[in-house]
PDB file of C-alpha atoms in Angstrom:
ATOM      1  CA  MET M  30     130.108  -6.957 295.724  1.00 44.00           C
ATOM      2  CA  THR M  31     126.620  -5.835 295.131  1.00 44.00           C
ATOM      3  CA  SER M  32     125.235  -6.776 291.725  1.00 42.00           C
ATOM      4  CA  SER M  33     124.019  -3.787 289.561  1.00 43.00           C
ATOM      5  CA  LEU M  34     121.745  -6.070 287.326  1.00 45.00           C
ATOM      6  CA  GLN M  35     118.041  -5.687 287.994  1.00 43.00           C
ATOM      7  CA  THR M  36     115.021  -7.601 286.726  1.00 42.00           C
ATOM      8  CA  PRO M  37     113.567  -5.595 283.710  1.00 49.00           C
ATOM      9  CA  ASP M  38     110.170  -4.135 284.134  1.00 48.00           C
ATOM     10  CA  PRO M  39     107.750  -6.418 282.688  1.00 52.00           C
ATOM     11  CA  ASN M  40     105.682  -3.584 281.390  1.00 56.00           C
ATOM     12  CA  PRO M  41     108.204  -0.854 280.221  1.00 55.00           C
ATOM     13  CA  GLY M  42     106.354   2.309 279.472  1.00 60.00           C
ATOM     14  CA  TRP M  43     103.648   1.941 281.949  1.00 66.00           C
ATOM     15  CA  LEU M  44     103.422   3.931 285.069  1.00 74.00           C
ATOM     16  CA  SER M  45     102.184   2.312 288.313  1.00 81.00           C
ATOM     17  CA  GLU M  46      98.675   3.606 289.174  1.00 81.00           C
ATOM     18  CA  PHE M  47     100.320   5.811 291.985  1.00 82.00           C
ATOM     19  CA  ALA M  48     102.794   7.386 289.560  1.00 80.00           C
ATOM     20  CA  LEU M  49     100.273   7.896 286.851  1.00 76.00           C
ATOM     21  CA  ALA M  50      97.859   9.645 289.246  1.00 76.00           C
ATOM     22  CA  GLU M  51     100.711  11.938 290.536  1.00 79.00           C
ATOM     23  CA  THR M  52     101.854  12.726 286.918  1.00 76.00           C
ATOM     24  CA  ARG M  53      98.268  13.347 285.824  1.00 73.00           C
ATOM     25  CA  THR M  54      98.336  16.283 288.183  1.00 76.00           C
ATOM     26  CA  ARG M  55     101.391  17.783 286.961  1.00 76.00           C
ATOM     27  CA  VAL M  56     101.671  17.523 283.247  1.00 79.00           C
ATOM     28  CA  PRO M  57      99.486  16.777 280.238  1.00 85.00           C
ATOM     29  CA  ILE M  58      99.044  13.371 278.986  1.00 89.00           C
ATOM     30  CA  LEU M  59      99.191  12.335 275.348  1.00 95.00           C
ATOM     31  CA  TYR M  60      96.540   9.955 273.821  1.00 96.00           C
ATOM     32  CA  VAL M  61      95.288   8.715 270.620  1.00 97.00           C
ATOM     33  CA  GLU M  62      91.716   8.460 269.650  1.00 97.00           C
ATOM     34  CA  ALA M  63      90.209   6.531 266.911  1.00 97.00           C
ATOM     35  CA  VAL M  64      86.878   6.661 265.244  1.00 97.00           C
ATOM     36  CA  PRO M  65      86.521   2.961 263.751  1.00 97.00           C
ATOM     37  CA  ALA M  66      84.928   2.960 260.365  1.00 97.00           C
ATOM     38  CA  ARG M  67      83.520   0.518 257.743  1.00 97.00           C
ATOM     39  CA  VAL M  68      84.174   1.978 254.362  1.00 95.00           C
ATOM     40  CA  ASP M  69      82.996   1.083 250.720  1.00 94.00           C
ATOM     41  CA  ALA M  70      85.161   0.277 247.944  1.00 93.00           C
ATOM     42  CA  LEU M  71      85.811   3.946 247.197  1.00 92.00           C
ATOM     43  CA  GLY M  72      86.707   4.585 250.877  1.00 90.00           C
ATOM     44  CA  GLN M  73      83.560   6.555 251.788  1.00 94.00           C
ATOM     45  CA  ILE M  74      82.294   5.825 255.194  1.00 95.00           C
ATOM     46  CA  GLU M  75      79.268   3.593 255.568  1.00 96.00           C
ATOM     47  CA  HIS M  76      79.373   3.039 259.459  1.00 97.00           C
ATOM     48  CA  ILE M  77      81.382   4.153 262.208  1.00 96.00           C
ATOM     49  CA  GLY M  78      81.865   2.374 265.491  1.00 96.00           C
ATOM     50  CA  VAL M  79      80.921   3.875 268.935  1.00 96.00           C
ATOM     51  CA  LEU M  80      81.879   1.951 272.145  1.00 95.00           C
ATOM     52  CA  LEU M  81      79.743   1.304 275.249  1.00 93.00           C
ATOM     53  CA  ARG M  82      81.892   1.176 278.351  1.00 89.00           C
ATOM     54  CA  THR M  83      82.042   1.987 282.140  1.00 85.00           C
ATOM     55  CA  SER M  84      83.676   5.351 282.547  1.00 77.00           C
ATOM     56  CA  ALA M  85      87.011   5.193 284.575  1.00 71.00           C
ATOM     57  CA  ALA M  86      86.252   8.649 286.062  1.00 68.00           C
ATOM     58  CA  THR M  87      82.482   8.129 287.179  1.00 76.00           C
ATOM     59  CA  GLY M  88      81.816   4.341 287.116  1.00 82.00           C
ATOM     60  CA  GLU M  89      78.589   5.269 284.798  1.00 84.00           C
ATOM     61  CA  ILE M  90      78.073   3.327 281.623  1.00 88.00           C
ATOM     62  CA  ILE M  91      78.866   5.850 278.622  1.00 89.00           C
ATOM     63  CA  ARG M  92      79.391   5.935 274.864  1.00 94.00           C
ATOM     64  CA  THR M  93      82.839   6.750 273.750  1.00 94.00           C
ATOM     65  CA  LEU M  94      85.541   6.273 271.197  1.00 96.00           C
ATOM     66  CA  VAL M  95      88.458   3.994 270.986  1.00 95.00           C
ATOM     67  CA  SER M  96      91.063   5.938 273.268  1.00 94.00           C
ATOM     68  CA  GLY M  97      94.161   5.143 274.996  1.00 93.00           C
ATOM     69  CA  ARG M  98      97.640   6.722 276.175  1.00 93.00           C
ATOM     70  CA  VAL M  99     100.657   6.799 274.114  1.00 95.00           C
ATOM     71  CA  LEU M 100     103.310   5.010 276.162  1.00 92.00           C
ATOM     72  CA  HIS M 101     106.905   6.149 276.790  1.00 86.00           C
ATOM     73  CA  ASN M 102     109.116   5.186 273.552  1.00 90.00           C
ATOM     74  CA  GLU M 103     106.019   3.840 271.782  1.00 94.00           C
ATOM     75  CA  SER M 104     105.337   5.315 268.333  1.00 95.00           C
ATOM     76  CA  ILE M 105     101.911   7.113 267.425  1.00 96.00           C
ATOM     77  CA  ARG M 106     101.285   4.282 264.834  1.00 96.00           C
ATOM     78  CA  ASP M 107     102.069   1.573 267.530  1.00 96.00           C
ATOM     79  CA  ALA M 108      99.789   3.416 270.040  1.00 96.00           C
ATOM     80  CA  LEU M 109      96.860   3.535 267.512  1.00 96.00           C
ATOM     81  CA  GLN M 110      97.371  -0.094 266.714  1.00 96.00           C
ATOM     82  CA  ARG M 111      97.636  -1.241 270.446  1.00 95.00           C
ATOM     83  CA  ASN M 112      94.552   0.883 271.564  1.00 95.00           C
ATOM     84  CA  ILE M 113      92.402  -0.343 268.583  1.00 95.00           C
ATOM     85  CA  GLU M 114      93.273  -3.934 269.415  1.00 94.00           C
ATOM     86  CA  LYS M 115      92.726  -3.338 273.207  1.00 92.00           C
ATOM     87  CA  ASP M 116      89.253  -2.263 272.490  1.00 93.00           C
ATOM     88  CA  LEU M 117      88.072  -3.886 269.497  1.00 95.00           C
ATOM     89  CA  GLY M 118      90.178  -7.269 269.435  1.00 93.00           C
ATOM     90  CA  PRO M 119      93.072  -8.442 267.501  1.00 93.00           C
ATOM     91  CA  ALA M 120      90.934  -9.551 264.436  1.00 94.00           C
ATOM     92  CA  ALA M 121      89.598  -5.940 263.882  1.00 95.00           C
ATOM     93  CA  PHE M 122      92.391  -5.561 261.184  1.00 96.00           C
ATOM     94  CA  PRO M 123      92.693  -1.780 261.215  1.00 96.00           C
ATOM     95  CA  ARG M 124      94.053   0.078 258.021  1.00 95.00           C
ATOM     96  CA  LEU M 125      96.138   2.729 259.600  1.00 94.00           C
ATOM     97  CA  PRO M 126      96.852   5.816 257.337  1.00 84.00           C
ATOM     98  CA  ALA M 127     100.072   5.966 255.545  1.00 87.00           C
ATOM     99  CA  THR M 128     100.855   9.418 257.167  1.00 88.00           C
ATOM    100  CA  LEU M 129      99.558   9.967 260.588  1.00 90.00           C
ATOM    101  CA  VAL M 130      98.372  13.373 260.372  1.00 94.00           C
ATOM    102  CA  PRO M 131      95.415  13.527 262.756  1.00 96.00           C
ATOM    103  CA  VAL M 132      91.925  14.695 261.804  1.00 95.00           C
ATOM    104  CA  THR M 133      92.262  16.905 264.808  1.00 95.00           C
ATOM    105  CA  VAL M 134      94.117  17.556 267.953  1.00 96.00           C
ATOM    106  CA  ALA M 135      91.764  17.644 271.062  1.00 95.00           C
ATOM    107  CA  GLU M 136      92.684  19.147 274.270  1.00 94.00           C
ATOM    108  CA  TYR M 137      90.883  17.977 277.411  1.00 94.00           C
ATOM    109  CA  PHE M 138      90.917  19.904 280.805  1.00 93.00           C
ATOM    110  CA  PRO M 139      89.969  18.694 284.123  1.00 91.00           C
ATOM    111  CA  PHE M 140      87.812  21.559 285.046  1.00 88.00           C
ATOM    112  CA  PRO M 141      84.210  21.743 282.891  1.00 86.00           C
ATOM    113  CA  GLY M 142      83.839  24.715 280.897  1.00 85.00           C
ATOM    114  CA  MET M 143      87.303  25.638 279.945  1.00 86.00           C
ATOM    115  CA  THR M 144      86.678  23.750 276.341  1.00 87.00           C
ATOM    116  CA  PRO M 145      83.933  21.543 275.203  1.00 89.00           C
ATOM    117  CA  LEU M 146      86.087  18.500 276.019  1.00 94.00           C
ATOM    118  CA  HIS M 147      86.470  17.523 279.699  1.00 90.00           C
ATOM    119  CA  ASP M 148      88.320  14.670 281.630  1.00 89.00           C
ATOM    120  CA  PRO M 149      87.877  14.959 285.420  1.00 88.00           C
ATOM    121  CA  ARG M 150      91.287  13.076 285.887  1.00 86.00           C
ATOM    122  CA  GLN M 151      93.716  15.328 283.936  1.00 88.00           C
ATOM    123  CA  HIS M 152      94.786  17.595 281.308  1.00 91.00           C
ATOM    124  CA  ALA M 153      95.224  15.586 278.304  1.00 94.00           C
ATOM    125  CA  VAL M 154      95.903  16.167 274.523  1.00 95.00           C
ATOM    126  CA  ALA M 155      94.573  13.624 272.092  1.00 96.00           C
ATOM    127  CA  LEU M 156      95.420  13.029 268.270  1.00 97.00           C
ATOM    128  CA  VAL M 157      92.170  11.955 266.620  1.00 97.00           C
ATOM    129  CA  TYR M 158      92.091   9.621 263.615  1.00 97.00           C
ATOM    130  CA  VAL M 159      89.437   7.898 261.411  1.00 96.00           C
ATOM    131  CA  VAL M 160      90.666   4.357 261.105  1.00 97.00           C
ATOM    132  CA  PRO M 161      88.849   1.930 258.631  1.00 97.00           C
ATOM    133  CA  VAL M 162      88.640  -1.621 260.174  1.00 97.00           C
ATOM    134  CA  THR M 163      87.998  -4.601 257.987  1.00 95.00           C
ATOM    135  CA  GLY M 164      87.926  -7.373 260.232  1.00 95.00           C
ATOM    136  CA  GLU M 165      85.630  -8.786 263.042  1.00 94.00           C
ATOM    137  CA  CYS M 166      85.374  -6.157 266.012  1.00 94.00           C
ATOM    138  CA  ASN M 167      84.685  -7.811 269.393  1.00 91.00           C
ATOM    139  CA  PRO M 168      84.812  -5.410 272.256  1.00 88.00           C
ATOM    140  CA  ARG M 169      87.632  -6.300 274.937  1.00 81.00           C
ATOM    141  CA  GLN M 170      88.799  -5.174 278.396  1.00 72.00           C
ATOM    142  CA  ASP M 171      86.588  -2.482 279.606  1.00 78.00           C
ATOM    143  CA  ALA M 172      84.547  -1.958 276.173  1.00 83.00           C
ATOM    144  CA  LEU M 173      81.155  -3.740 276.671  1.00 89.00           C
ATOM    145  CA  GLU M 174      79.791  -3.273 273.285  1.00 92.00           C
ATOM    146  CA  LEU M 175      80.524  -1.762 269.870  1.00 95.00           C
ATOM    147  CA  THR M 176      77.477  -0.216 267.939  1.00 95.00           C
ATOM    148  CA  TRP M 177      78.032   0.500 264.198  1.00 97.00           C
ATOM    149  CA  LEU M 178      75.961   3.566 263.103  1.00 97.00           C
ATOM    150  CA  THR M 179      75.470   5.355 259.807  1.00 96.00           C
ATOM    151  CA  PRO M 180      77.006   8.848 259.655  1.00 95.00           C
ATOM    152  CA  GLU M 181      73.376  10.151 259.947  1.00 95.00           C
ATOM    153  CA  GLU M 182      72.585   8.137 262.897  1.00 96.00           C
ATOM    154  CA  ALA M 183      75.837   9.095 264.418  1.00 95.00           C
ATOM    155  CA  LEU M 184      74.909  12.686 264.185  1.00 94.00           C
ATOM    156  CA  ALA M 185      71.718  12.330 266.192  1.00 95.00           C
ATOM    157  CA  PRO M 186      72.047  15.167 268.909  1.00 95.00           C
ATOM    158  CA  SER M 187      70.998  12.317 271.657  1.00 93.00           C
ATOM    159  CA  LEU M 188      74.014  10.229 270.734  1.00 93.00           C
ATOM    160  CA  LEU M 189      76.414  13.260 270.201  1.00 94.00           C
ATOM    161  CA  ASN M 190      75.441  14.426 273.721  1.00 91.00           C
ATOM    162  CA  ASP M 191      75.760  11.012 275.118  1.00 90.00           C
ATOM    163  CA  LEU M 192      79.403  10.672 274.188  1.00 94.00           C
ATOM    164  CA  GLU M 193      82.037  10.852 277.165  1.00 90.00           C
ATOM    165  CA  GLY M 194      83.677  14.136 277.824  1.00 90.00           C
ATOM    166  CA  GLY M 195      82.541  15.985 274.923  1.00 92.00           C
ATOM    167  CA  ARG M 196      83.571  13.453 272.204  1.00 95.00           C
ATOM    168  CA  GLY M 197      80.595  14.276 270.163  1.00 95.00           C
ATOM    169  CA  GLN M 198      82.385  17.214 268.915  1.00 94.00           C
ATOM    170  CA  LEU M 199      85.190  15.163 267.813  1.00 95.00           C
ATOM    171  CA  LEU M 200      82.776  12.626 266.042  1.00 96.00           C
ATOM    172  CA  LYS M 201      81.317  15.729 264.021  1.00 95.00           C
ATOM    173  CA  GLN M 202      84.755  16.918 263.197  1.00 94.00           C
ATOM    174  CA  ALA M 203      86.008  13.169 262.074  1.00 95.00           C
ATOM    175  CA  LEU M 204      82.798  12.895 259.863  1.00 95.00           C
ATOM    176  CA  ALA M 205      83.171  16.304 258.199  1.00 94.00           C
ATOM    177  CA  TRP M 206      86.824  15.715 257.619  1.00 93.00           C
ATOM    178  CA  SER M 207      86.246  12.490 255.777  1.00 91.00           C
ATOM    179  CA  GLY M 208      83.443  13.875 253.626  1.00 87.00           C
ATOM    180  CA  ALA M 209      80.795  11.762 255.186  1.00 81.00           C
ATOM    181  CA  ILE M 210      78.862  14.856 256.066  1.00 77.00           C
ATOM    182  CA  VAL M 211      78.890  18.256 254.611  1.00 62.00           C
TER     183      VAL M 211
END
């Protein structure tokens, strides 16, 4: 008699690299993106965090936001928490919003010019949040550095244009949504 018991997948929700590459060619992938923020006692943004990392798509050093996929059977809240911890470390202590209404919904296409947002790997949809963090942030995994900028510094055209895949537009929307810029 053959046993029907199998060893459980040690990483449920993750696709193999091959399966992920194949899926990316056929369906949009859901992501969460976070703009880490340091806020004052009134909740006003004093600084936002921008990551320096190596681009998975090009291998170049780029500036970007906290970002990552939502896994199968993972809640949006859990995906935000996991990706913030993945990029900023376990002591970042994010204060996730009570209701998870995003600042904006971003859509990336693999072909440049369809929208201002571009990801050469895939068609992707991202829910974008501003997330205050109160702890010590130490970049991890493929994040090389975290730079804290005032809202005014973050709006410098050179920085906005430098953000991966058109994310400068998302950063401007996040700062406007939060009231940090008018």
